[in-house]
Coordinates of C-alpha atoms in Angstrom, one line a residue:
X990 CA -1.9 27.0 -14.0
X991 CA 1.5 28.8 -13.0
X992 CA 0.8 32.4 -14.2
X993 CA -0.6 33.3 -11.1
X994 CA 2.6 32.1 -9.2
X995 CA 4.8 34.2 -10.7
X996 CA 3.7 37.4 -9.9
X997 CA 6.8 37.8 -7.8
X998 CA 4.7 38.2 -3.8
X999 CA 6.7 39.8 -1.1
X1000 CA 5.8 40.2 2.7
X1001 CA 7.7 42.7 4.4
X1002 CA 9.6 41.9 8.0
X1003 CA 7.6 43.8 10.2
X1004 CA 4.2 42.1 8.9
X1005 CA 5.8 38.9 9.3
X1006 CA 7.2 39.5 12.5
X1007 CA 3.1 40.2 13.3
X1008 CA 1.4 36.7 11.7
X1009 CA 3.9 34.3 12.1
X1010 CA 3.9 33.9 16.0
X1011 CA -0.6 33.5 16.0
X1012 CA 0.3 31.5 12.9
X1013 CA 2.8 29.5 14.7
X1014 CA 0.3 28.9 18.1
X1015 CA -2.6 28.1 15.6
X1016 CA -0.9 25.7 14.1
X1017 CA 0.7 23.8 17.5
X1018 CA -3.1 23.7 18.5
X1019 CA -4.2 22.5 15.6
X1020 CA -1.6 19.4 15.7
X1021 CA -2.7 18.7 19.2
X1022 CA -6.4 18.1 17.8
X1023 CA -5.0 16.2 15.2
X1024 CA -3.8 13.9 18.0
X1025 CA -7.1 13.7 19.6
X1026 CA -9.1 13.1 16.8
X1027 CA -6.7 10.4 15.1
X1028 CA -6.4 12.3 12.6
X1029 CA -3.4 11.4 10.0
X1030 CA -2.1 14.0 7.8
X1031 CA 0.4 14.2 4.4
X1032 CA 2.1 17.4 3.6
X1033 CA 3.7 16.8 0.3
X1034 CA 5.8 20.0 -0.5
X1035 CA 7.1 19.8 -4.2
X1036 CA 7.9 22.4 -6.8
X1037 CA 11.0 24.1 -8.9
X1038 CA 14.5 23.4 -7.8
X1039 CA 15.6 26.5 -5.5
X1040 CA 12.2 27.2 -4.7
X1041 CA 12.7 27.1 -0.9
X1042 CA 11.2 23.6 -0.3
X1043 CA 14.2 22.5 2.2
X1044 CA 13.4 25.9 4.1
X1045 CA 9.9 24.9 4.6
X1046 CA 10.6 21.8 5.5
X1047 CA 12.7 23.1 8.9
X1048 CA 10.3 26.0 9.5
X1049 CA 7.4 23.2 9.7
X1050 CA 9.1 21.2 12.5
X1051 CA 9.8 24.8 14.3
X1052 CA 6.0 25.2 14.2
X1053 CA 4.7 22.0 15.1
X1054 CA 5.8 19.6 17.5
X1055 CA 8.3 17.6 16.2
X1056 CA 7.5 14.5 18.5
X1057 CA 4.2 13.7 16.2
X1058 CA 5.9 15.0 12.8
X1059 CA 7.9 12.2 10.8
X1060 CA 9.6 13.9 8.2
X1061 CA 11.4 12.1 4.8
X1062 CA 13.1 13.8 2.2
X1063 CA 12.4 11.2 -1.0
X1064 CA 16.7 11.9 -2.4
X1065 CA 17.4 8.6 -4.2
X1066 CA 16.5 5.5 -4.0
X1067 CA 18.4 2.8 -1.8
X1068 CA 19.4 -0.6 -3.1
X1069 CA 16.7 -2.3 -0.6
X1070 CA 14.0 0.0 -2.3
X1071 CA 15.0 -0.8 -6.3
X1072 CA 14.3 -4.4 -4.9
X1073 CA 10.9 -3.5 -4.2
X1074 CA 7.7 -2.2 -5.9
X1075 CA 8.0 1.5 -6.5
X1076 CA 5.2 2.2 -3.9
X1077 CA 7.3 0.4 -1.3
X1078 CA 9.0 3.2 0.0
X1079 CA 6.5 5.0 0.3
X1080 CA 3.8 2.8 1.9
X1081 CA 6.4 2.3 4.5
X1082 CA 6.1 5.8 5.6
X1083 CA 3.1 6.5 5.6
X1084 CA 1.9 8.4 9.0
X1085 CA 0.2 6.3 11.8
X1086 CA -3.2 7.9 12.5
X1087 CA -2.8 11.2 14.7
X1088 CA 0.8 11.7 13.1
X1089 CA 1.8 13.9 10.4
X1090 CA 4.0 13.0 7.9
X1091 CA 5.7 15.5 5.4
X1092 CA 7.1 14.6 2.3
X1093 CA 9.8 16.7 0.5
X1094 CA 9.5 14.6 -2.6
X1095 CA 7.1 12.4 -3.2
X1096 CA 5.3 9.6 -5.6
X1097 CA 5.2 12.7 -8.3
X1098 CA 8.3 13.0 -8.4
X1099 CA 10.0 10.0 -10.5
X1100 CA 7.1 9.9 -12.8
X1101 CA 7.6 13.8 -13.7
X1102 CA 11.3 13.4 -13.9
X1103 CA 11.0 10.3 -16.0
X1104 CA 8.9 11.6 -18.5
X1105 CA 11.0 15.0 -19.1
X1106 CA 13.9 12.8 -19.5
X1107 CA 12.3 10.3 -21.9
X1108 CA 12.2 7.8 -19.9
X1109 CA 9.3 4.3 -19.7
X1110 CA 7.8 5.2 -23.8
X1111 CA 6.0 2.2 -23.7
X1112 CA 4.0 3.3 -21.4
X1113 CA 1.4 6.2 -21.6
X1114 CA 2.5 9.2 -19.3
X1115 CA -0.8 9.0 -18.1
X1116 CA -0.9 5.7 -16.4
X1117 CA 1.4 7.3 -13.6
X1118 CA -0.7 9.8 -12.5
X1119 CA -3.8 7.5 -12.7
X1120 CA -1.9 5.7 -10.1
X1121 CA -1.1 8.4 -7.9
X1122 CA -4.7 9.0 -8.2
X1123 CA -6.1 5.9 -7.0
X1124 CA -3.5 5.9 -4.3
X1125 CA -4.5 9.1 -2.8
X1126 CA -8.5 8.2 -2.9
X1127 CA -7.1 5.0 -1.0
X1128 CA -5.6 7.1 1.4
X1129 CA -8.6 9.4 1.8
X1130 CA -11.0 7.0 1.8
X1131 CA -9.2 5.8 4.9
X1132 CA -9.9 9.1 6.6
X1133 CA -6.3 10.6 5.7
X1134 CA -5.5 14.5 5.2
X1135 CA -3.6 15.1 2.2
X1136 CA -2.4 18.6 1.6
X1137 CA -0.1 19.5 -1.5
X1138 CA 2.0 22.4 -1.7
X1139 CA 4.0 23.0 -5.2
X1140 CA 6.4 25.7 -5.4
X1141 CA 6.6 27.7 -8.0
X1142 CA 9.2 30.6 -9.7
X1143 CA 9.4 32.1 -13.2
X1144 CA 12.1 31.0 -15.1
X1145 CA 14.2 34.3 -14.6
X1146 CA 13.8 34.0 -10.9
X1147 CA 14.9 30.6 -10.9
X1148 CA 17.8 31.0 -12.6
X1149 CA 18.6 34.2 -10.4
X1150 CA 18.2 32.2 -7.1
X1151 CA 20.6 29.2 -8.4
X1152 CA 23.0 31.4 -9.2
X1153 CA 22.8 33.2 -6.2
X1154 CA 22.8 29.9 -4.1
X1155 CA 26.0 29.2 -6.0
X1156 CA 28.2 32.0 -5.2
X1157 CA 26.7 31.6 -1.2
X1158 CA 30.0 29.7 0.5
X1159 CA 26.8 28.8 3.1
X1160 CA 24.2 27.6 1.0
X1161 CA 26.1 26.2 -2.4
X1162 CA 25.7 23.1 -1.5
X1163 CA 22.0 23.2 -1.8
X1164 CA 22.7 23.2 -5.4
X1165 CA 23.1 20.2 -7.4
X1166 CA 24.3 19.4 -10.9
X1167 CA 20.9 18.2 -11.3
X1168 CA 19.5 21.2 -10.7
X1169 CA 20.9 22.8 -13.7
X1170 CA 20.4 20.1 -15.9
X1171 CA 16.5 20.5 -15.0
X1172 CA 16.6 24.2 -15.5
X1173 CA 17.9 23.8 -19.1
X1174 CA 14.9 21.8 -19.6
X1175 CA 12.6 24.1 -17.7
X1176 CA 9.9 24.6 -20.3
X1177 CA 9.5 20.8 -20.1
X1178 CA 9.3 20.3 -16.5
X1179 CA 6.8 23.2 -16.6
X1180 CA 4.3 21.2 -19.1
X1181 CA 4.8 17.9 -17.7
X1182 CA 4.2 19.2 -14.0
X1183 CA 1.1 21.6 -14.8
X1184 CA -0.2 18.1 -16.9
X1185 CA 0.5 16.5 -13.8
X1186 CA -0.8 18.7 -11.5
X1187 CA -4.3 19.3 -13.3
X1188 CA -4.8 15.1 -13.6
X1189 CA -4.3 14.7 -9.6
X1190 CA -5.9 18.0 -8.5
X1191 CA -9.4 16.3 -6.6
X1192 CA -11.6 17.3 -4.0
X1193 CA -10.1 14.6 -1.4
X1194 CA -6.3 15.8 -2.3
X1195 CA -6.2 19.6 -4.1
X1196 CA -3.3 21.1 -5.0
X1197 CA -1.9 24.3 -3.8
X1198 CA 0.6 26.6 -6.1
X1199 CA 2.3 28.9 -4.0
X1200 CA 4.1 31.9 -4.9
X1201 CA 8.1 30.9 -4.0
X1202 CA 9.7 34.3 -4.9
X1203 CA 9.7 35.5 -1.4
X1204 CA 11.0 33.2 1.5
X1205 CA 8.5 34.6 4.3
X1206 CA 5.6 35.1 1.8
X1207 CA 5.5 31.4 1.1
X1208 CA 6.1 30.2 4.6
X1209 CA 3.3 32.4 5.8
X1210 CA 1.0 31.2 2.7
X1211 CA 2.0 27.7 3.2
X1212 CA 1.6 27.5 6.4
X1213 CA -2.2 29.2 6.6
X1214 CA -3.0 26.3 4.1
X1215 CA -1.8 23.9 5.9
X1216 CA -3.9 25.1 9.0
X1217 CA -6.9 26.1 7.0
X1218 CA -6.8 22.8 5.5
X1219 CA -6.3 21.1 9.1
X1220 CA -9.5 23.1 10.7
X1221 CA -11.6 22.3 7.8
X1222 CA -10.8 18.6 7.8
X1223 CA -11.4 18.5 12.0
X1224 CA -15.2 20.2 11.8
X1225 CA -16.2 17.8 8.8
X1226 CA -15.2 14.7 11.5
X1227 CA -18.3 12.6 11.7
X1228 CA -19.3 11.5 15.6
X1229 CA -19.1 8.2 15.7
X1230 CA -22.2 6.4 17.1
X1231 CA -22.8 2.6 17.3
X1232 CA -24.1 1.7 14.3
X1233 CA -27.3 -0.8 14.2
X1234 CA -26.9 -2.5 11.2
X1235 CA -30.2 -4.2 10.2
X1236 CA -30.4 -8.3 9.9
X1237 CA -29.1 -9.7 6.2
X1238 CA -31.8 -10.3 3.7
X1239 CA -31.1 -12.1 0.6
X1240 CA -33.2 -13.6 -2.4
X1241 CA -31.9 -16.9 -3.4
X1242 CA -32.7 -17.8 -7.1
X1243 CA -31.8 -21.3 -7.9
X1244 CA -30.6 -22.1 -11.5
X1245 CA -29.0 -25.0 -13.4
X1246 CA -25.2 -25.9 -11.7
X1247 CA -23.7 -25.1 -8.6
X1248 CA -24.6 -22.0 -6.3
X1249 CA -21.0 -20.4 -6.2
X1250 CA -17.6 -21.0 -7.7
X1251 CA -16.6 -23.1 -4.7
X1252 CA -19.3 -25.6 -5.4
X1253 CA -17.8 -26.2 -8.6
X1254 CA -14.9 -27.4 -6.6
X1255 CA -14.8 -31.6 -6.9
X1256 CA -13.8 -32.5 -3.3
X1257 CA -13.9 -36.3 -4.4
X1258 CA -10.3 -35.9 -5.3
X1259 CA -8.0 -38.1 -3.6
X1260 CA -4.7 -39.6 -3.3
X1261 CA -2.8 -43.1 -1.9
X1262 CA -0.1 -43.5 0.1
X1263 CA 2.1 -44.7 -2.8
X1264 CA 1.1 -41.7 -5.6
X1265 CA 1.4 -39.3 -2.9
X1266 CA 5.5 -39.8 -1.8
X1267 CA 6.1 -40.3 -5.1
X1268 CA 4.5 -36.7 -6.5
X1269 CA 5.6 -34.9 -2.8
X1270 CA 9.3 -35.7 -3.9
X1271 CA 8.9 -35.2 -7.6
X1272 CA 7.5 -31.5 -7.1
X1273 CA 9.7 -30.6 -4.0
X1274 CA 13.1 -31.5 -5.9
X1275 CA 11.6 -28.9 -8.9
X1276 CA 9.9 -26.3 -6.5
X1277 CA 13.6 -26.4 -5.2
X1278 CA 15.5 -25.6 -7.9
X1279 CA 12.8 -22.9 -9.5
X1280 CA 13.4 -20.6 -6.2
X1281 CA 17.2 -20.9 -6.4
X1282 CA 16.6 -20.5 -10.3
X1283 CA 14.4 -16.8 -9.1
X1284 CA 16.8 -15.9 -6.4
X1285 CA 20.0 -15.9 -9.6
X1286 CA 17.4 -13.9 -11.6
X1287 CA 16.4 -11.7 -9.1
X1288 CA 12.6 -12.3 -9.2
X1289 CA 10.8 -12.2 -5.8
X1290 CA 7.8 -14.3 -4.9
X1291 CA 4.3 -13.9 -2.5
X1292 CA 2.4 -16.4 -2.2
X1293 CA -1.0 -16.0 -0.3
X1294 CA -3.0 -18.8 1.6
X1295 CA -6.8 -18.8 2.6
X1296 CA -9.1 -21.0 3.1
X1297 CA -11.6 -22.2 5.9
X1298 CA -10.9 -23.4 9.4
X1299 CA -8.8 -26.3 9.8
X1300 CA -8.3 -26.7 5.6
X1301 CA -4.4 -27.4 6.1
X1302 CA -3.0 -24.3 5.5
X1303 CA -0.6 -24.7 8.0
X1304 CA 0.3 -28.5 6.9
X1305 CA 0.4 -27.0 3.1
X1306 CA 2.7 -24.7 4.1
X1307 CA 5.3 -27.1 5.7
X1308 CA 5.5 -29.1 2.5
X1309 CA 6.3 -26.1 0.5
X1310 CA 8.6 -24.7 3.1
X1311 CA 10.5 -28.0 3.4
X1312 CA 11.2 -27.7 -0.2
X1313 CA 13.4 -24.6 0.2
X1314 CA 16.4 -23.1 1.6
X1315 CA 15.3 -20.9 5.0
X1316 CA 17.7 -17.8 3.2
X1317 CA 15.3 -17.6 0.9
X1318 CA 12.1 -17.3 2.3
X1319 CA 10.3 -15.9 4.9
X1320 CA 6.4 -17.2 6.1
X1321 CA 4.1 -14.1 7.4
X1322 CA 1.4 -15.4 9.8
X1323 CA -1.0 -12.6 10.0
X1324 CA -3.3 -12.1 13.1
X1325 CA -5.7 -9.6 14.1
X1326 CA -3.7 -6.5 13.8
X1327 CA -1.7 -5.1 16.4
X1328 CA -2.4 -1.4 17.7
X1329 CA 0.5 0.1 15.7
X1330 CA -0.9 -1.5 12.5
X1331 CA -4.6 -0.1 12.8
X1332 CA -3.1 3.1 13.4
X1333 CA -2.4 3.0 9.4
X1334 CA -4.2 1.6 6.2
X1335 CA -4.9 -2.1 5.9
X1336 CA -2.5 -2.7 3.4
X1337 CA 0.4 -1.2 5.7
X1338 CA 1.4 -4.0 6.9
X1339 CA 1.1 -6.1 3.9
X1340 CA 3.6 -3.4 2.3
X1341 CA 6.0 -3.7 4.9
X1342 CA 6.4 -7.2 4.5
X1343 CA 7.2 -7.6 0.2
X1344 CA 10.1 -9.1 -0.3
X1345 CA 13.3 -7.6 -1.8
X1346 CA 14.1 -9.2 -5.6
X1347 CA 15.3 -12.7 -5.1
X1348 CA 12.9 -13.5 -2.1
X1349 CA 10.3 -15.4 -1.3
X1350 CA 7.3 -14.4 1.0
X1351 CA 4.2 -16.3 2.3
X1352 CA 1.5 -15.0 4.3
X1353 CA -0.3 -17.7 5.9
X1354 CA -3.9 -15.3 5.5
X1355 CA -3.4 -11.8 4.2
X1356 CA -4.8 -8.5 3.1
X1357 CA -8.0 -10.8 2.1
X1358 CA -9.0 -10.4 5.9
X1359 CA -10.9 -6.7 4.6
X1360 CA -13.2 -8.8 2.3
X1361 CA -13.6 -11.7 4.2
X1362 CA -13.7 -11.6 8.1
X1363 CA -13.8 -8.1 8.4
X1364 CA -17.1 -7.8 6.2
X1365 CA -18.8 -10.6 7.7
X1366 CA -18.1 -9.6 11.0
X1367 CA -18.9 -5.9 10.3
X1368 CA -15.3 -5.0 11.3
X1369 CA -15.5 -2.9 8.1
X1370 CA -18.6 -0.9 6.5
X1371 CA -19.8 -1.7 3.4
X1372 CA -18.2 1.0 1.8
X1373 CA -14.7 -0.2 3.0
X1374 CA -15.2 -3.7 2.3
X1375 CA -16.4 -3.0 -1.3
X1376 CA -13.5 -0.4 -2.5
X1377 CA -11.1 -2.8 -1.3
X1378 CA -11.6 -4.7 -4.0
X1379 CA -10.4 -2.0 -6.2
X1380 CA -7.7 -1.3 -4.3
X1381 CA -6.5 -5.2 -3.6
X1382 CA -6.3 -5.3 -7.5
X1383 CA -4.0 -2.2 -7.6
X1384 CA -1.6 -3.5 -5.2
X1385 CA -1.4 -7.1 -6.8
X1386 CA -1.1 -5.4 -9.9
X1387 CA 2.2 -3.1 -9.1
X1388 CA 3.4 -6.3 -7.3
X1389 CA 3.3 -8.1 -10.8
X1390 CA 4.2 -5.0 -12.5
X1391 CA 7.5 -5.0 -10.6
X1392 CA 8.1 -8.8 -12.1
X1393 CA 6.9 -10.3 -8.6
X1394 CA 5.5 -13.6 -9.0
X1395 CA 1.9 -13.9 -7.2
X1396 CA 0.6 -17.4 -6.1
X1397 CA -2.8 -17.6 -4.5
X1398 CA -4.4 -20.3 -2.8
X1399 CA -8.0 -20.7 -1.4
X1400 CA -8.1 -24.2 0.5
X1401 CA -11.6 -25.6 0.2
X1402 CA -13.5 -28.2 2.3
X1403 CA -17.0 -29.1 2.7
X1404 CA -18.7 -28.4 6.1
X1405 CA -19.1 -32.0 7.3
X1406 CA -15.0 -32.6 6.6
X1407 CA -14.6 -29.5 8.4
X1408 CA -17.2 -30.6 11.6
X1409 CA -14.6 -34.1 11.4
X1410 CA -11.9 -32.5 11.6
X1411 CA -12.6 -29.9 14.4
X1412 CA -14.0 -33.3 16.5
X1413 CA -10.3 -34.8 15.9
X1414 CA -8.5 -31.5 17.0
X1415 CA -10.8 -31.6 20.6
X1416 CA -10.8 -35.4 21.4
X1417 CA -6.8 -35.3 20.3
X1418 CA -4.5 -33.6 23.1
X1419 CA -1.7 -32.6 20.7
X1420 CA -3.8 -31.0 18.5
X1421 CA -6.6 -29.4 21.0
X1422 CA -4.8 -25.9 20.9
X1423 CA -6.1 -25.8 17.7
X1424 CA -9.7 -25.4 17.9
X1425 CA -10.9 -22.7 19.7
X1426 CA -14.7 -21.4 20.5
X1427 CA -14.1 -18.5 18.1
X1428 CA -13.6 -21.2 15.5
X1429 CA -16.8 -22.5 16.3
X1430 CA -18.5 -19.6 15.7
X1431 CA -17.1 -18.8 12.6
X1432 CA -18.4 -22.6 11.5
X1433 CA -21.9 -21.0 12.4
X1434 CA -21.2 -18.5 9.6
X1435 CA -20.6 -20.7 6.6
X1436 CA -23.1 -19.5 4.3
X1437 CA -21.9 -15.5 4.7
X1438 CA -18.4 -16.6 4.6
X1439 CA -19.0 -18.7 1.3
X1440 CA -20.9 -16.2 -0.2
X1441 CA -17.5 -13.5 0.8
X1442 CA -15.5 -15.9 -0.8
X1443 CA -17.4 -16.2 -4.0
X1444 CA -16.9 -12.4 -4.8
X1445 CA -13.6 -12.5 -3.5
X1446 CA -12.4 -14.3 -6.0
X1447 CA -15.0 -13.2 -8.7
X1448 CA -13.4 -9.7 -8.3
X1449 CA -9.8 -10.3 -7.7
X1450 CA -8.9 -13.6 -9.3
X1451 CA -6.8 -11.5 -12.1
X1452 CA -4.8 -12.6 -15.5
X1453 CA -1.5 -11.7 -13.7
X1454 CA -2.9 -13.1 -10.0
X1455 CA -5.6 -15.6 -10.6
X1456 CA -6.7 -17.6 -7.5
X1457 CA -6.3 -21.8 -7.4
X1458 CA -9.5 -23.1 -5.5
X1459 CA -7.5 -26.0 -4.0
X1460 CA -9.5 -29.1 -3.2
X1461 CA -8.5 -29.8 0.5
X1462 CA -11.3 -33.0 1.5
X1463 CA -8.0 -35.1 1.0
X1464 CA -4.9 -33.1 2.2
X1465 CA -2.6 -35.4 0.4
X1466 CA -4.4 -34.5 -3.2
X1467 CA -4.4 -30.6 -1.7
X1468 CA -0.6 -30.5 -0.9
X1469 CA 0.2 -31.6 -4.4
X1470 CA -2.1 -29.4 -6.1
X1471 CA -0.5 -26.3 -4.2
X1472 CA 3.2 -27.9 -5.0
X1473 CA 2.6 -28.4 -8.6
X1474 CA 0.1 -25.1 -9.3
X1475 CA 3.6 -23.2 -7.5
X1476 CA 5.7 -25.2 -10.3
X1477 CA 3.8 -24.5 -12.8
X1478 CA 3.7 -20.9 -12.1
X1479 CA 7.3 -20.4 -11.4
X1480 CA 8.4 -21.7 -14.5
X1481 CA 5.6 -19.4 -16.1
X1482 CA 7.1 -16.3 -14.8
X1483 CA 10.7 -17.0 -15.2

């Protein structure tokens, strides 16, 4: 896969001096369209050490205009990104829609380094790239540009340009230790990389090797692929046209038991007064001393709430709130998203808000809003909605992965407890700014929401995040089935 990188490529001065400025002016237009269309883009430049990356990194913001480039050299990780998921720090950059974002490093670069070193043998090498993969389908399904340049040398003109770095008063501290320690093990980053390279190389996200022996050869060649791959992406834009989608139709077949998984839920469930204080206490004093138990461990904590209209979410939430100390958690109430955060990828914001190790999270509704109200309002296609799934799975997995405890709670009620309650909310002044007429017409949706729900949790209710269908008729019975299920899971994980 390397051979034809090093053939050593040169590009003289004068013909240079003669490409680069169109090159340059191509490329500025190009980044205005990119603005225009909403377009966002991910230059990921990667390669050998001394291969010029750093170079291409400065000539890119000379070329482009810098006020829609974010750039982020990936060095090592901060304390408040080992807290996290791996993906954290990178989901957090990720370009807004119209922005480009250029990564010198990337989410190839710890899994290559770690397997040349040794490192994770439990786990197949493979698993890593699979990953990266999926991640970058995500990001392309999602309308995103991802262009991949790797530098490449021969191992003779590697070792020629460190050395030569070295001796350069200017440019020797471009050279790390590291550096040499990876160019002793060359022939292994070579295998592992092309390996690498050839299990991520797709039609949404293809690699590029570029020739690195000469500095204006691969700025010239790197930057016509970066254009090339710009133009191409801008005349393959659909035009957007309202879209007439047809009335549902659906067969019902009746068979033996109930119609969905929520059915199965027994909403006869109910608590006094007196069994009620007792349990609240009981399970607050342990909930208590389990999240001050996590924080000492360093284990983190999300826990997701759902559920219909007026099932006590925000009720539930108070009792298991009051059980902890405010250090130690934060509650997420997430809204329609804000302009900034449909700029990016759904799960954006979701990222942005996972809690360092220690720390507990709640999002009072979450990145469940893509196959719930967004489907049955048509907010997403089909085709969104659907891959989601795959990708909510993913997420929850590295969240689990990274020893995060997941909790997830789907608050049922049956439609006439719902009708009683919303009739309380509108004749009761205090609770009036509750109920509001898009509430209403969500009620008039029950059957397509319930049916969301139903292969909600039939395709993400997973061995390391399974879903607890809480029965919420009686909110005294619900707030003690969310207390203990959170006991009982806490103790589980640590």
């Amino acid at each position: 896969m390397f051979e034809a990188a090093e053939l050593g490529k040169t590009l003289s001065k004068r013909e240079y001096d003669k490409l680069q400025p169109r090159l340059q002016e191509t490329l500025l237009e190009a980044h205005l369209e990119i603005k225009k269309a909403g377009l966002p883009v991910i230059i990921i430049i990667s390669g050998v050490s001394g291969s010029g990356k750093a170079e291409l990194l400065h000539r890119l913001n000379e070329w482009l205009d810098p006020r829609g480039v974010d750039t982020h050299a990936m060095w090592q990780e901060s304390d408040e990104e080992e807290e996290r998921p791996l993906y954290w720090r990178y989901w957090r950059r990720m370009p807004a829609k119209g922005r480009v974002g250029i990564f010198l490093g990337s989410w190839y670069t710890k899994p290559i380094v770690d397997r040349v070193y040794g490192r994770n043998k439990k786990r197949d090498p493979r698993d890593a790239m699979d990953r990266v993969r999926a991640m970058e389908e995500m990001l392309s399904n999602d309308g995103a540009l991802i262009i991949k340049l790797w530098f490449h040398r021969s191992r003779a003109s590697q070792k020629t340009n460190l050395k030569s770095l070295s001796r350069n008063p200017k440019k020797k501290w471009r050279v790390r230790p590291a550096d040499w320690e990876n160019f002793r093990r060359f022939d292994d980053f070579m295998r592992i990389s092309e390996d690498a390279l050839r299990h991520t190389d797709s039609g949404s996200a293809p690699w590029h090797v570029v020739d690195a022996f000469d500095r204006r050869y691969r700025e010239l060649t790197s930057g016509q692929i970066i254009l090339q791959s710009i133009q191409d992406r801008l005349k393959a834009l659909p035009k957007r046209e309202p879209v007439n989608l047809p009335p549902a139709f659906t067969v019902k077949v009746k068979g033996r038991g109930p119609d969905t998984i929520l059915d199965a839920v027994d909403l006869r469930q109910r608590l006094n007064e007196r069994e009620y204080e007792k349990l609240l206490k009981e399970h607050q004093a342990e909930l208590s001393r389990l999240v001050w138990q996590s924080n000492k461990r360093g284990r983190s904590s999300v826990i997701v709430f759902e559920g219909w209209d007026a099932a006590g979410k925000g009720s539930a939430i108070r009792r298991v709130t009051g059980a902890m100390d405010p250090r130690l958690y934060q509650v997420i109430p997430v809204a329609a998203p804000t302009d900034e955060e449909r700029a990016h990828h759904y799960l954006w914001r979701f990222w942005r808000n996972i809690p360092r190790d220690g720390k507990l999270v709640i999002f009072d509704r979450s990145w469940y809003g893509r196959v719930l109200v967004e489907r049955v309002e048509n907010f997403a296609t089909p085709e969104e909605w659907q891959r989601a799934f795959l990708e909510i799975n993913d997420f929850e997995e590295q969240l689990t992965e990274h020893q995060t405890m997941v909790t997830k709670f789907w608050l049922h009620i049956s439609k006439d407890e719902q009708l009683r309650r919303f009739k309380e909310r509108k004749a009761t002044a205090a609770k009036r700014y509750k109920i509001t007429e898009e509430d209403w017409r969500n009620r008039g949706r029950w059957d397509a929401y319930k049916l969301a729900v139903n292969e909600m949790v039939e395709h993400t209710s997973t061995g390391p995040a399974p879903w607890t269908l809480v029965a919420g008729n009686d909110k005294k019975f619900a707030r003690i089935q969310i207390l203990r299920t959170l006991c009982e899971n806490l103790r589980r994980g640590l």
